Amino acid sequence: DSGVTQTPKHLITATGQRVTLRCSPRSGDLSVYWYQQSLDQGLQFLIQYYNGEERAKGNILERFSAQQFPDLHSELNLSSLELGDSALYFCASSVGANTLYEQYFGPGTRLTVT
Amino acid sequence: AQSVTQLDSQVPVFEEAPVELRCNYSSSVSVYLFWYVQYPNQGLQLLLKYLSGSTLVKGINGFEAEFNKSQTSFHLRKPSVHISDTAEYFCAVTLNTGNQFYFGTGTSLTVIP
């Protein structure tokens, strides 16, 4: 158990809808990272927050957004969903802002768009 | 641009045999290298990382990797695999600026009894 929790575990929704994925980092960790894992794209970095502020952006679509709250949990919002958004979404946390710190991954949220 | 190439998508190996999972990277700046493992239906877990110092890095579960700057490689090795090593293995690189991770496409290791 990494100490990172993600909810929900599974999510099935229709095209055009909007969903919110939630992540609670390990106690004491200030950074939260979001990743998307799909069969065709592999594991891709989406975005990082550190202590409430956006720190780095990867291949995140404009339809997607994220935020980190004062209690350090984070939410990833996916809107106008398309079939291609079906994937496993991972959250990871680390103690520092820099990616040299070990990242601890949650179990993931499996999103299926029908 | 940075990229990570894992040369083998699937590696079957018999139990107690040695294994090497290959990883090459390309970058115009200094990088730091990592190997992560993903067991079925789980998140990723750090196996080992190279930041500086000795080019031979030892990790958890008996794995080790060697950083070779001239060949831009960071191959993962284990002298004797167990059934429990069956998993997906990801090589990853981050720049010395430390603000983004790039993962390889993964190598699926299957240990055959």
Coordinates of N, CA and C in Angstrom, one line a residue:
Chain A
D1 N 0.9 -1.2 0.0 CA 0.0 0.0 0.0 C 0.9 1.2 0.0
S2 N 0.7 2.1 -1.0 CA 1.6 3.2 -1.2 C 1.2 4.4 -0.3
G3 N 0.0 4.4 0.2 CA -0.5 5.5 1.1 C -1.2 6.5 0.2
V4 N -1.2 6.4 -1.1 CA -2.0 7.3 -2.0 C -3.3 6.6 -2.3
T5 N -4.4 7.4 -2.1 CA -5.7 6.8 -2.4 C -6.3 7.5 -3.6
Q6 N -7.1 6.8 -4.4 CA -7.8 7.3 -5.5 C -9.2 6.8 -5.5
T7 N -10.1 7.7 -5.8 CA -11.5 7.3 -5.9 C -12.1 8.0 -7.2
P8 N -13.1 7.4 -7.8 CA -13.5 6.0 -7.6 C -12.5 5.0 -8.2
K9 N -12.7 3.8 -8.0 CA -11.8 2.8 -8.6 C -12.1 2.5 -10.1
H10 N -13.4 2.5 -10.4 CA -13.9 2.4 -11.7 C -15.0 3.4 -12.0
L11 N -15.0 3.9 -13.3 CA -16.0 4.9 -13.7 C -16.4 4.5 -15.1
I12 N -17.7 4.4 -15.3 CA -18.2 4.2 -16.7 C -19.1 5.3 -17.0
T13 N -18.9 6.0 -18.1 CA -19.7 7.1 -18.4 C -19.9 7.2 -20.0
A14 N -20.7 8.2 -20.4 CA -21.0 8.3 -21.8 C -20.2 9.4 -22.5
T15 N -20.0 9.4 -23.8 CA -19.4 10.5 -24.5 C -20.1 11.8 -24.2
G16 N -19.3 12.9 -24.1 CA -19.8 14.2 -23.9 C -20.0 14.5 -22.4
Q17 N -19.9 13.6 -21.5 CA -20.1 13.8 -20.1 C -18.8 14.4 -19.5
R18 N -19.0 14.7 -18.2 CA -17.9 15.3 -17.4 C -17.7 14.4 -16.1
V19 N -16.5 14.1 -15.8 CA -16.2 13.3 -14.5 C -15.1 14.0 -13.7
T20 N -15.1 13.7 -12.5 CA -14.0 14.2 -11.5 C -13.4 13.0 -10.9
L21 N -12.1 12.9 -10.9 CA -11.3 11.9 -10.3 C -10.6 12.5 -9.1
R22 N -10.6 11.8 -8.0 CA -10.0 12.4 -6.8 C -8.8 11.6 -6.3
C23 N -7.9 12.3 -5.7 CA -6.6 11.7 -5.2 C -6.2 12.3 -3.9
S24 N -5.9 11.5 -2.9 CA -5.4 11.9 -1.7 C -3.9 11.5 -1.6
P25 N -3.0 12.4 -1.4 CA -1.6 12.0 -1.4 C -1.2 11.4 0.0
R26 N 0.0 10.8 0.0 CA 0.5 10.3 1.3 C 0.6 11.4 2.3
S27 N 0.5 11.1 3.5 CA 0.6 12.1 4.6 C 2.0 12.7 4.5
G28 N 2.1 14.1 4.4 CA 3.3 14.8 4.4 C 3.8 15.1 3.0
D29 N 3.2 14.5 2.0 CA 3.6 14.8 0.6 C 2.9 16.1 0.1
L30 N 3.7 16.9 -0.6 CA 3.1 18.2 -1.0 C 2.9 18.2 -2.5
S31 N 3.5 17.3 -3.2 CA 3.4 17.2 -4.7 C 2.4 16.1 -5.1
V32 N 1.5 16.5 -6.1 CA 0.6 15.5 -6.7 C 0.8 15.5 -8.2
Y33 N 1.0 14.3 -8.8 CA 1.1 14.2 -10.2 C -0.1 13.4 -10.7
W34 N -0.5 13.7 -12.0 CA -1.5 12.9 -12.6 C -0.9 12.4 -13.9
Y35 N -1.2 11.1 -14.1 CA -0.8 10.4 -15.3 C -2.0 9.7 -16.0
Q36 N -1.9 9.5 -17.3 CA -2.8 8.7 -18.1 C -2.1 7.5 -18.7
Q37 N -2.7 6.3 -18.5 CA -2.1 5.1 -19.1 C -3.2 4.5 -20.0
S38 N -2.8 4.5 -21.3 CA -3.7 3.8 -22.3 C -2.9 2.9 -23.2
L39 N -3.6 2.0 -23.8 CA -2.9 1.0 -24.6 C -2.1 1.7 -25.8
D40 N -2.7 2.7 -26.4 CA -2.0 3.3 -27.6 C -1.0 4.4 -27.2
Q41 N -1.2 5.1 -26.1 CA -0.3 6.2 -25.8 C 0.7 5.8 -24.7
G42 N 0.5 4.7 -24.0 CA 1.4 4.3 -22.9 C 1.1 5.2 -21.7
L43 N 2.1 5.4 -20.9 CA 2.0 6.1 -19.7 C 2.5 7.6 -19.9
Q44 N 1.5 8.5 -19.8 CA 1.8 9.9 -20.1 C 1.6 10.8 -18.9
F45 N 2.6 11.7 -18.6 CA 2.4 12.7 -17.6 C 1.4 13.8 -18.0
L46 N 0.5 14.1 -17.1 CA -0.5 15.1 -17.5 C -0.1 16.4 -16.8
I47 N 0.0 16.4 -15.5 CA 0.1 17.7 -14.8 C 0.6 17.4 -13.4
Q48 N 1.3 18.4 -12.8 CA 1.8 18.3 -11.4 C 1.4 19.6 -10.6
Y49 N 1.0 19.3 -9.4 CA 0.8 20.4 -8.4 C 1.7 20.3 -7.3
Y50 N 2.1 21.4 -6.7 CA 3.0 21.4 -5.5 C 2.4 22.4 -4.6
N51 N 2.0 21.9 -3.5 CA 1.5 22.8 -2.4 C 0.4 23.8 -2.9
G52 N -0.5 23.3 -3.7 CA -1.6 24.1 -4.2 C -1.4 24.8 -5.5
E53 N -0.1 24.8 -6.0 CA 0.1 25.6 -7.2 C 0.5 24.6 -8.3
E54 N 0.1 25.0 -9.5 CA 0.5 24.2 -10.7 C 2.0 24.3 -10.9
R55 N 2.7 23.2 -11.1 CA 4.2 23.3 -11.2 C 4.7 22.9 -12.6
A56 N 4.0 21.9 -13.1 CA 4.5 21.4 -14.4 C 3.3 20.9 -15.2
K57 N 3.4 21.0 -16.5 CA 2.3 20.6 -17.4 C 2.9 19.7 -18.4
G58 N 2.2 18.5 -18.7 CA 2.6 17.6 -19.7 C 1.6 17.6 -20.8
N59 N 1.3 16.4 -21.3 CA 0.3 16.3 -22.4 C -1.1 16.3 -22.0
I60 N -1.5 17.4 -21.3 CA -2.9 17.5 -20.8 C -3.7 18.2 -21.8
L61 N -4.9 17.6 -22.2 CA -5.8 18.3 -23.1 C -6.5 19.5 -22.5
E62 N -6.9 20.4 -23.3 CA -7.6 21.6 -22.8 C -8.9 21.2 -22.2
R63 N -9.5 20.1 -22.5 CA -10.8 19.6 -21.9 C -10.5 19.0 -20.5
F64 N -9.3 18.9 -20.1 CA -9.0 18.4 -18.8 C -8.4 19.5 -17.9
S65 N -8.7 19.4 -16.7 CA -8.2 20.4 -15.8 C -8.0 19.8 -14.4
A66 N -7.2 20.4 -13.6 CA -6.9 19.8 -12.3 C -6.7 20.9 -11.3
Q67 N -6.8 20.6 -10.0 CA -6.5 21.5 -9.0 C -6.1 20.7 -7.7
Q68 N -5.4 21.4 -6.9 CA -5.0 20.9 -5.6 C -5.5 21.8 -4.5
F69 N -6.2 21.2 -3.5 CA -6.9 22.0 -2.5 C -6.0 22.2 -1.3
P70 N -6.4 23.1 -0.4 CA -5.6 23.4 0.8 C -5.2 22.2 1.6
D71 N -6.1 21.2 1.6 CA -5.8 20.0 2.4 C -4.9 19.0 1.6
L72 N -4.5 19.5 0.4 CA -3.5 18.8 -0.5 C -4.1 17.7 -1.3
H73 N -5.4 17.4 -1.2 CA -5.9 16.4 -2.1 C -6.1 17.1 -3.4
S74 N -6.2 16.3 -4.5 CA -6.3 16.8 -5.8 C -7.4 16.2 -6.6
E75 N -7.9 17.0 -7.5 CA -9.0 16.5 -8.4 C -8.6 16.7 -9.8
L76 N -8.9 15.7 -10.7 CA -8.7 15.8 -12.1 C -10.1 15.8 -12.8
N77 N -10.4 16.9 -13.5 CA -11.7 17.0 -14.1 C -11.5 16.8 -15.6
L78 N -12.4 15.9 -16.1 CA -12.3 15.5 -17.5 C -13.7 15.9 -18.1
S79 N -13.7 16.7 -19.1 CA -15.0 17.1 -19.7 C -15.1 16.8 -21.2
S80 N -16.3 16.9 -21.7 CA -16.6 16.6 -23.1 C -15.9 15.3 -23.5
L81 N -16.2 14.3 -22.7 CA -15.4 13.0 -22.8 C -15.6 12.4 -24.2
E82 N -14.5 11.8 -24.7 CA -14.5 11.1 -26.0 C -14.1 9.6 -25.7
L83 N -14.4 8.8 -26.7 CA -14.1 7.3 -26.5 C -12.6 7.2 -26.2
G84 N -11.8 8.0 -26.8 CA -10.3 7.9 -26.7 C -9.8 8.3 -25.3
D85 N -10.7 8.8 -24.5 CA -10.3 9.2 -23.1 C -10.3 8.0 -22.2
S86 N -10.9 6.9 -22.7 CA -10.9 5.7 -21.8 C -9.4 5.3 -21.5
A87 N -9.2 5.1 -20.3 CA -7.8 4.9 -19.8 C -7.8 4.6 -18.3
L88 N -6.6 4.3 -17.9 CA -6.3 4.2 -16.4 C -5.6 5.5 -16.0
Y89 N -6.2 6.2 -15.0 CA -5.6 7.5 -14.6 C -5.0 7.3 -13.2
F90 N -3.7 7.6 -13.2 CA -3.0 7.4 -11.9 C -2.6 8.8 -11.3
C91 N -2.7 8.7 -10.0 CA -2.2 9.9 -9.3 C -0.9 9.4 -8.5
A92 N 0.1 10.3 -8.4 CA 1.2 9.9 -7.6 C 1.5 11.1 -6.7
S93 N 2.2 10.9 -5.6 CA 2.6 12.0 -4.7 C 4.1 11.8 -4.3
S94 N 4.7 13.0 -4.0 CA 6.0 13.0 -3.5 C 6.2 14.1 -2.5
V95 N 7.3 14.0 -1.7 CA 7.4 15.0 -0.7 C 7.8 16.4 -1.2
G96 N 8.6 16.4 -2.3 CA 9.2 17.6 -2.8 C 8.6 18.0 -4.1
A97 N 9.0 19.2 -4.6 CA 8.5 19.7 -5.9 C 9.2 19.0 -7.1
N98 N 10.4 18.6 -6.8 CA 11.3 18.1 -7.9 C 11.0 16.7 -8.2
T99 N 11.1 16.3 -9.5 CA 10.8 14.9 -9.8 C 11.9 13.9 -9.4
L100 N 13.0 14.4 -8.8 CA 14.0 13.5 -8.3 C 13.5 12.8 -7.0
Y101 N 12.5 13.4 -6.4 CA 12.0 12.7 -5.2 C 11.2 11.5 -5.7
E102 N 11.2 10.4 -4.9 CA 10.4 9.3 -5.3 C 8.9 9.6 -5.3
Q103 N 8.3 9.1 -6.4 CA 6.9 9.2 -6.5 C 6.2 8.0 -6.1
Y104 N 5.1 8.1 -5.3 CA 4.3 7.0 -4.8 C 3.0 7.0 -5.5
F105 N 2.7 5.9 -6.2 CA 1.5 5.9 -7.1 C 0.3 5.3 -6.4
G106 N -0.8 5.8 -6.7 CA -2.1 5.2 -6.2 C -2.5 4.1 -7.1
P107 N -3.6 3.4 -6.7 CA -4.0 2.2 -7.5 C -4.7 2.5 -8.8
G108 N -5.0 3.8 -9.1 CA -5.6 4.2 -10.3 C -7.1 4.2 -10.4
T109 N -7.6 5.0 -11.3 CA -9.0 5.0 -11.6 C -9.2 4.6 -13.0
R110 N -10.0 3.5 -13.3 CA -10.2 3.1 -14.6 C -11.4 3.7 -15.2
L111 N -11.2 4.6 -16.2 CA -12.3 5.3 -16.8 C -12.7 4.6 -18.1
T112 N -14.0 4.3 -18.3 CA -14.5 3.7 -19.5 C -15.5 4.7 -20.1
V113 N -15.3 5.2 -21.3 CA -16.2 6.1 -22.0 C -16.9 5.3 -23.1
T114 N -18.3 5.2 -23.0 CA -19.0 4.4 -24.0 C -19.8 5.3 -24.9
Chain B
A1 N 14.6 17.3 -27.7 CA 13.5 16.5 -27.2 C 14.0 15.3 -26.4
Q2 N 13.3 14.9 -25.4 CA 13.6 13.7 -24.7 C 12.8 12.5 -25.1
S3 N 13.4 11.3 -25.0 CA 12.6 10.2 -25.3 C 13.2 9.0 -24.6
V4 N 12.4 8.0 -24.3 CA 12.8 6.8 -23.7 C 12.3 5.6 -24.5
T5 N 13.2 4.7 -24.9 CA 12.9 3.6 -25.7 C 13.1 2.3 -24.9
Q6 N 12.1 1.5 -24.8 CA 12.3 0.2 -24.2 C 12.2 -0.8 -25.4
L7 N 13.3 -1.5 -25.7 CA 13.4 -2.2 -26.9 C 12.6 -3.5 -27.0
D8 N 12.2 -4.0 -25.9 CA 11.4 -5.3 -25.9 C 10.1 -5.0 -25.3
S9 N 9.0 -5.3 -26.0 CA 7.7 -5.1 -25.4 C 7.3 -6.3 -24.5
Q10 N 7.8 -7.5 -24.9 CA 7.5 -8.7 -24.1 C 8.8 -9.5 -23.9
V11 N 9.0 -10.0 -22.7 CA 10.2 -10.8 -22.4 C 9.7 -12.0 -21.6
P12 N 9.7 -13.2 -22.2 CA 9.4 -14.4 -21.4 C 10.7 -15.0 -21.0
V13 N 10.7 -15.5 -19.7 CA 12.0 -16.1 -19.2 C 11.6 -17.2 -18.2
F14 N 12.4 -18.2 -18.2 CA 12.1 -19.3 -17.2 C 12.6 -18.9 -15.8
E15 N 11.9 -19.5 -14.9 CA 12.2 -19.2 -13.5 C 13.6 -19.6 -13.2
E16 N 14.3 -18.8 -12.4 CA 15.6 -18.9 -11.9 C 16.6 -18.5 -13.0
A17 N 16.2 -18.2 -14.2 CA 17.1 -17.7 -15.2 C 17.4 -16.2 -15.1
P18 N 18.5 -15.7 -15.6 CA 18.8 -14.3 -15.6 C 17.9 -13.5 -16.6
V19 N 17.7 -12.2 -16.4 CA 17.0 -11.4 -17.3 C 17.6 -10.1 -17.4
E20 N 17.5 -9.5 -18.6 CA 17.9 -8.1 -18.8 C 16.8 -7.4 -19.6
L21 N 16.3 -6.3 -19.1 CA 15.3 -5.5 -19.8 C 16.0 -4.2 -20.2
R22 N 15.9 -3.9 -21.5 CA 16.7 -2.9 -22.1 C 16.0 -1.5 -22.1
C23 N 16.7 -0.5 -21.9 CA 16.2 0.9 -21.9 C 17.3 1.8 -22.5
N24 N 16.9 2.6 -23.5 CA 17.7 3.6 -24.1 C 17.0 5.0 -24.0
Y25 N 17.8 6.0 -23.9 CA 17.2 7.3 -23.8 C 17.9 8.3 -24.7
S26 N 17.2 9.3 -25.0 CA 17.9 10.4 -25.8 C 17.5 11.7 -25.1
S27 N 18.6 12.5 -25.0 CA 18.4 13.8 -24.4 C 19.6 14.7 -24.7
S28 N 19.3 16.0 -24.8 CA 20.4 16.9 -25.1 C 21.0 17.5 -23.8
V29 N 20.3 17.2 -22.7 CA 20.8 17.7 -21.4 C 20.9 16.5 -20.4
S30 N 21.5 16.7 -19.3 CA 21.7 15.7 -18.3 C 20.3 15.1 -17.8
V31 N 20.3 13.9 -17.6 CA 19.0 13.2 -17.2 C 19.3 12.4 -15.9
Y32 N 18.2 12.0 -15.3 CA 18.2 11.1 -14.2 C 17.2 10.0 -14.6
L33 N 17.6 8.8 -14.2 CA 16.9 7.6 -14.7 C 16.3 6.7 -13.6
F34 N 15.2 6.1 -14.0 CA 14.4 5.4 -13.0 C 13.9 4.1 -13.7
W35 N 13.7 3.1 -12.9 CA 12.9 1.9 -13.3 C 11.7 1.8 -12.3
Y36 N 10.5 1.6 -12.8 CA 9.3 1.3 -12.0 C 8.8 0.0 -12.4
V37 N 8.1 -0.7 -11.5 CA 7.4 -1.9 -11.8 C 5.9 -1.8 -11.5
Q38 N 5.1 -2.4 -12.3 CA 3.7 -2.4 -12.2 C 3.2 -3.8 -12.1
Y39 N 2.7 -4.2 -11.0 CA 2.1 -5.6 -10.8 C 0.7 -5.5 -11.3
P40 N 0.1 -6.6 -11.7 CA -1.2 -6.6 -12.2 C -2.2 -5.9 -11.3
N41 N -3.0 -5.0 -11.9 CA -4.0 -4.3 -11.2 C -3.5 -3.4 -10.0
Q42 N -2.3 -3.0 -10.2 CA -1.7 -2.1 -9.1 C -1.1 -0.9 -9.8
G43 N -0.8 0.1 -8.9 CA 0.0 1.3 -9.4 C 1.4 0.9 -9.6
L44 N 2.2 1.9 -9.9 CA 3.6 1.7 -10.1 C 4.4 1.8 -8.8
Q45 N 5.5 1.1 -8.8 CA 6.4 1.1 -7.6 C 7.8 1.3 -8.0
L46 N 8.5 2.2 -7.4 CA 9.9 2.4 -7.7 C 10.8 1.2 -7.4
L47 N 11.6 0.8 -8.4 CA 12.5 -0.3 -8.3 C 13.9 0.3 -7.9
L48 N 14.3 1.3 -8.7 CA 15.6 1.9 -8.4 C 15.7 3.2 -9.2
K49 N 16.8 4.0 -8.9 CA 17.0 5.2 -9.6 C 18.5 5.5 -9.7
Y50 N 18.9 6.2 -10.7 CA 20.2 6.7 -10.9 C 20.1 8.3 -10.9
L51 N 20.8 8.9 -9.9 CA 20.9 10.3 -9.9 C 22.3 10.8 -10.2
S52 N 23.3 10.1 -9.5 CA 24.7 10.5 -9.7 C 25.5 9.4 -9.0
G53 N 26.8 9.5 -9.1 CA 27.7 8.6 -8.4 C 27.9 7.3 -9.2
S54 N 28.0 6.2 -8.5 CA 28.3 4.9 -9.1 C 27.3 4.6 -10.2
T55 N 27.7 4.1 -11.3 CA 26.8 3.8 -12.4 C 26.1 2.5 -12.2
L56 N 26.5 1.7 -11.3 CA 25.7 0.5 -11.0 C 24.8 0.8 -9.8
V57 N 23.5 0.6 -10.0 CA 22.6 1.0 -9.0 C 21.8 -0.3 -8.6
K58 N 21.7 -0.5 -7.3 CA 21.0 -1.7 -6.8 C 19.6 -1.2 -6.3
G59 N 18.6 -2.0 -6.6 CA 17.3 -1.7 -6.2 C 16.6 -2.8 -5.3
I60 N 15.3 -2.7 -5.2 CA 14.6 -3.7 -4.4 C 14.4 -5.0 -5.2
N61 N 14.1 -6.0 -4.5 CA 13.8 -7.4 -5.0 C 14.9 -7.9 -5.9
G62 N 16.2 -7.6 -5.6 CA 17.3 -8.1 -6.3 C 17.6 -7.6 -7.6
F63 N 16.9 -6.5 -8.0 CA 17.2 -5.9 -9.3 C 18.4 -4.9 -9.2
E64 N 19.1 -4.7 -10.4 CA 20.1 -3.7 -10.5 C 20.1 -3.2 -11.9
A65 N 20.7 -2.0 -12.1 CA 20.7 -1.4 -13.4 C 22.0 -0.7 -13.5
E66 N 22.5 -0.6 -14.7 CA 23.8 0.1 -15.0 C 23.6 1.3 -16.0
F67 N 24.0 2.4 -15.5 CA 23.9 3.6 -16.3 C 25.1 3.7 -17.3
N68 N 24.9 3.8 -18.5 CA 26.0 3.9 -19.5 C 25.8 5.1 -20.3
K69 N 26.6 6.1 -20.0 CA 26.4 7.4 -20.6 C 26.7 7.4 -22.1
S70 N 27.8 6.7 -22.5 CA 28.2 6.7 -23.8 C 27.2 6.0 -24.7
Q71 N 26.6 5.0 -24.2 CA 25.6 4.2 -25.0 C 24.1 4.7 -24.7
T72 N 24.0 5.7 -23.9 CA 22.7 6.3 -23.4 C 21.8 5.2 -23.1
S73 N 22.2 4.3 -22.2 CA 21.4 3.1 -21.8 C 21.3 3.0 -20.3
F74 N 20.3 2.3 -19.9 CA 20.0 2.1 -18.4 C 19.3 0.8 -18.4
H75 N 20.0 -0.3 -18.6 CA 19.4 -1.6 -18.7 C 19.2 -2.2 -17.3
L76 N 18.1 -2.9 -17.1 CA 17.7 -3.5 -15.8 C 18.1 -5.0 -15.9
R77 N 18.6 -5.5 -14.8 CA 19.0 -6.9 -14.7 C 18.7 -7.5 -13.4
K78 N 18.5 -8.9 -13.5 CA 18.3 -9.7 -12.3 C 18.9 -11.0 -12.6
P79 N 19.8 -11.5 -11.7 CA 20.5 -12.8 -12.0 C 19.6 -14.0 -12.0
S80 N 18.5 -14.0 -11.2 CA 17.7 -15.1 -11.1 C 16.2 -14.7 -10.8
V81 N 15.3 -14.9 -11.7 CA 14.0 -14.4 -11.6 C 13.1 -15.4 -10.9
H82 N 12.0 -14.8 -10.2 CA 11.0 -15.6 -9.6 C 9.7 -15.4 -10.3
I83 N 8.8 -16.3 -10.0 CA 7.4 -16.2 -10.6 C 6.8 -14.8 -10.2
S84 N 7.1 -14.4 -9.0 CA 6.5 -13.1 -8.5 C 7.1 -11.9 -9.2
D85 N 8.1 -12.1 -10.0 CA 8.6 -10.9 -10.8 C 7.8 -10.6 -12.1
T86 N 6.8 -11.5 -12.4 CA 6.0 -11.3 -13.5 C 5.2 -9.9 -13.3
A87 N 5.5 -9.0 -14.2 CA 4.9 -7.7 -14.1 C 5.3 -6.9 -15.3
E88 N 4.8 -5.6 -15.4 CA 5.2 -4.7 -16.4 C 6.3 -3.8 -15.8
Y89 N 7.3 -3.5 -16.6 CA 8.5 -2.7 -16.1 C 8.6 -1.5 -17.0
F90 N 8.7 -0.3 -16.3 CA 8.8 0.9 -17.0 C 10.1 1.6 -16.7
C91 N 10.8 2.0 -17.8 CA 12.0 2.9 -17.6 C 11.5 4.3 -17.7
A92 N 12.0 5.2 -17.0 CA 11.6 6.6 -17.0 C 12.8 7.5 -16.9
V93 N 12.7 8.7 -17.4 CA 13.8 9.7 -17.4 C 13.2 11.0 -17.0
T94 N 13.9 11.8 -16.2 CA 13.6 13.2 -15.9 C 14.8 14.0 -16.1
L95 N 14.6 15.3 -16.5 CA 15.7 16.1 -16.8 C 16.3 16.7 -15.5
N96 N 17.5 17.2 -15.6 CA 18.1 17.8 -14.4 C 17.4 19.0 -13.9
T97 N 16.4 19.5 -14.7 CA 15.5 20.6 -14.2 C 14.5 20.0 -13.2
G98 N 14.3 18.7 -13.3 CA 13.4 18.0 -12.4 C 11.9 18.4 -12.4
N99 N 11.4 18.6 -13.5 CA 10.0 19.0 -13.5 C 9.1 18.2 -14.5
Q100 N 9.6 17.2 -15.0 CA 8.7 16.4 -15.9 C 9.3 15.0 -16.0
F101 N 8.4 14.0 -16.1 CA 8.8 12.6 -16.2 C 8.4 12.1 -17.6
Y102 N 9.3 11.3 -18.2 CA 9.0 10.7 -19.5 C 9.1 9.2 -19.3
F103 N 8.1 8.4 -19.6 CA 8.1 7.0 -19.4 C 8.3 6.3 -20.8
G104 N 9.0 5.1 -20.7 CA 9.0 4.3 -21.9 C 7.7 3.5 -22.0
T105 N 7.5 2.8 -23.1 CA 6.3 2.1 -23.4 C 6.1 0.8 -22.5
G106 N 7.1 0.4 -21.8 CA 7.0 -0.7 -20.9 C 7.4 -2.0 -21.5
T107 N 7.9 -2.9 -20.6 CA 8.3 -4.3 -21.0 C 7.5 -5.2 -20.1
S108 N 6.8 -6.1 -20.7 CA 6.0 -7.1 -20.0 C 6.9 -8.3 -19.7
L109 N 7.3 -8.5 -18.5 CA 8.1 -9.7 -18.1 C 7.2 -10.8 -17.6
T110 N 7.3 -12.0 -18.3 CA 6.6 -13.1 -17.9 C 7.6 -14.2 -17.4
V111 N 7.5 -14.7 -16.2 CA 8.3 -15.7 -15.7 C 7.6 -17.0 -15.8
I112 N 8.2 -17.9 -16.5 CA 7.6 -19.2 -16.8 C 8.1 -20.3 -15.8
P113 N 7.2 -21.0 -15.2 CA 7.6 -22.0 -14.2 C 8.4 -23.1 -14.8

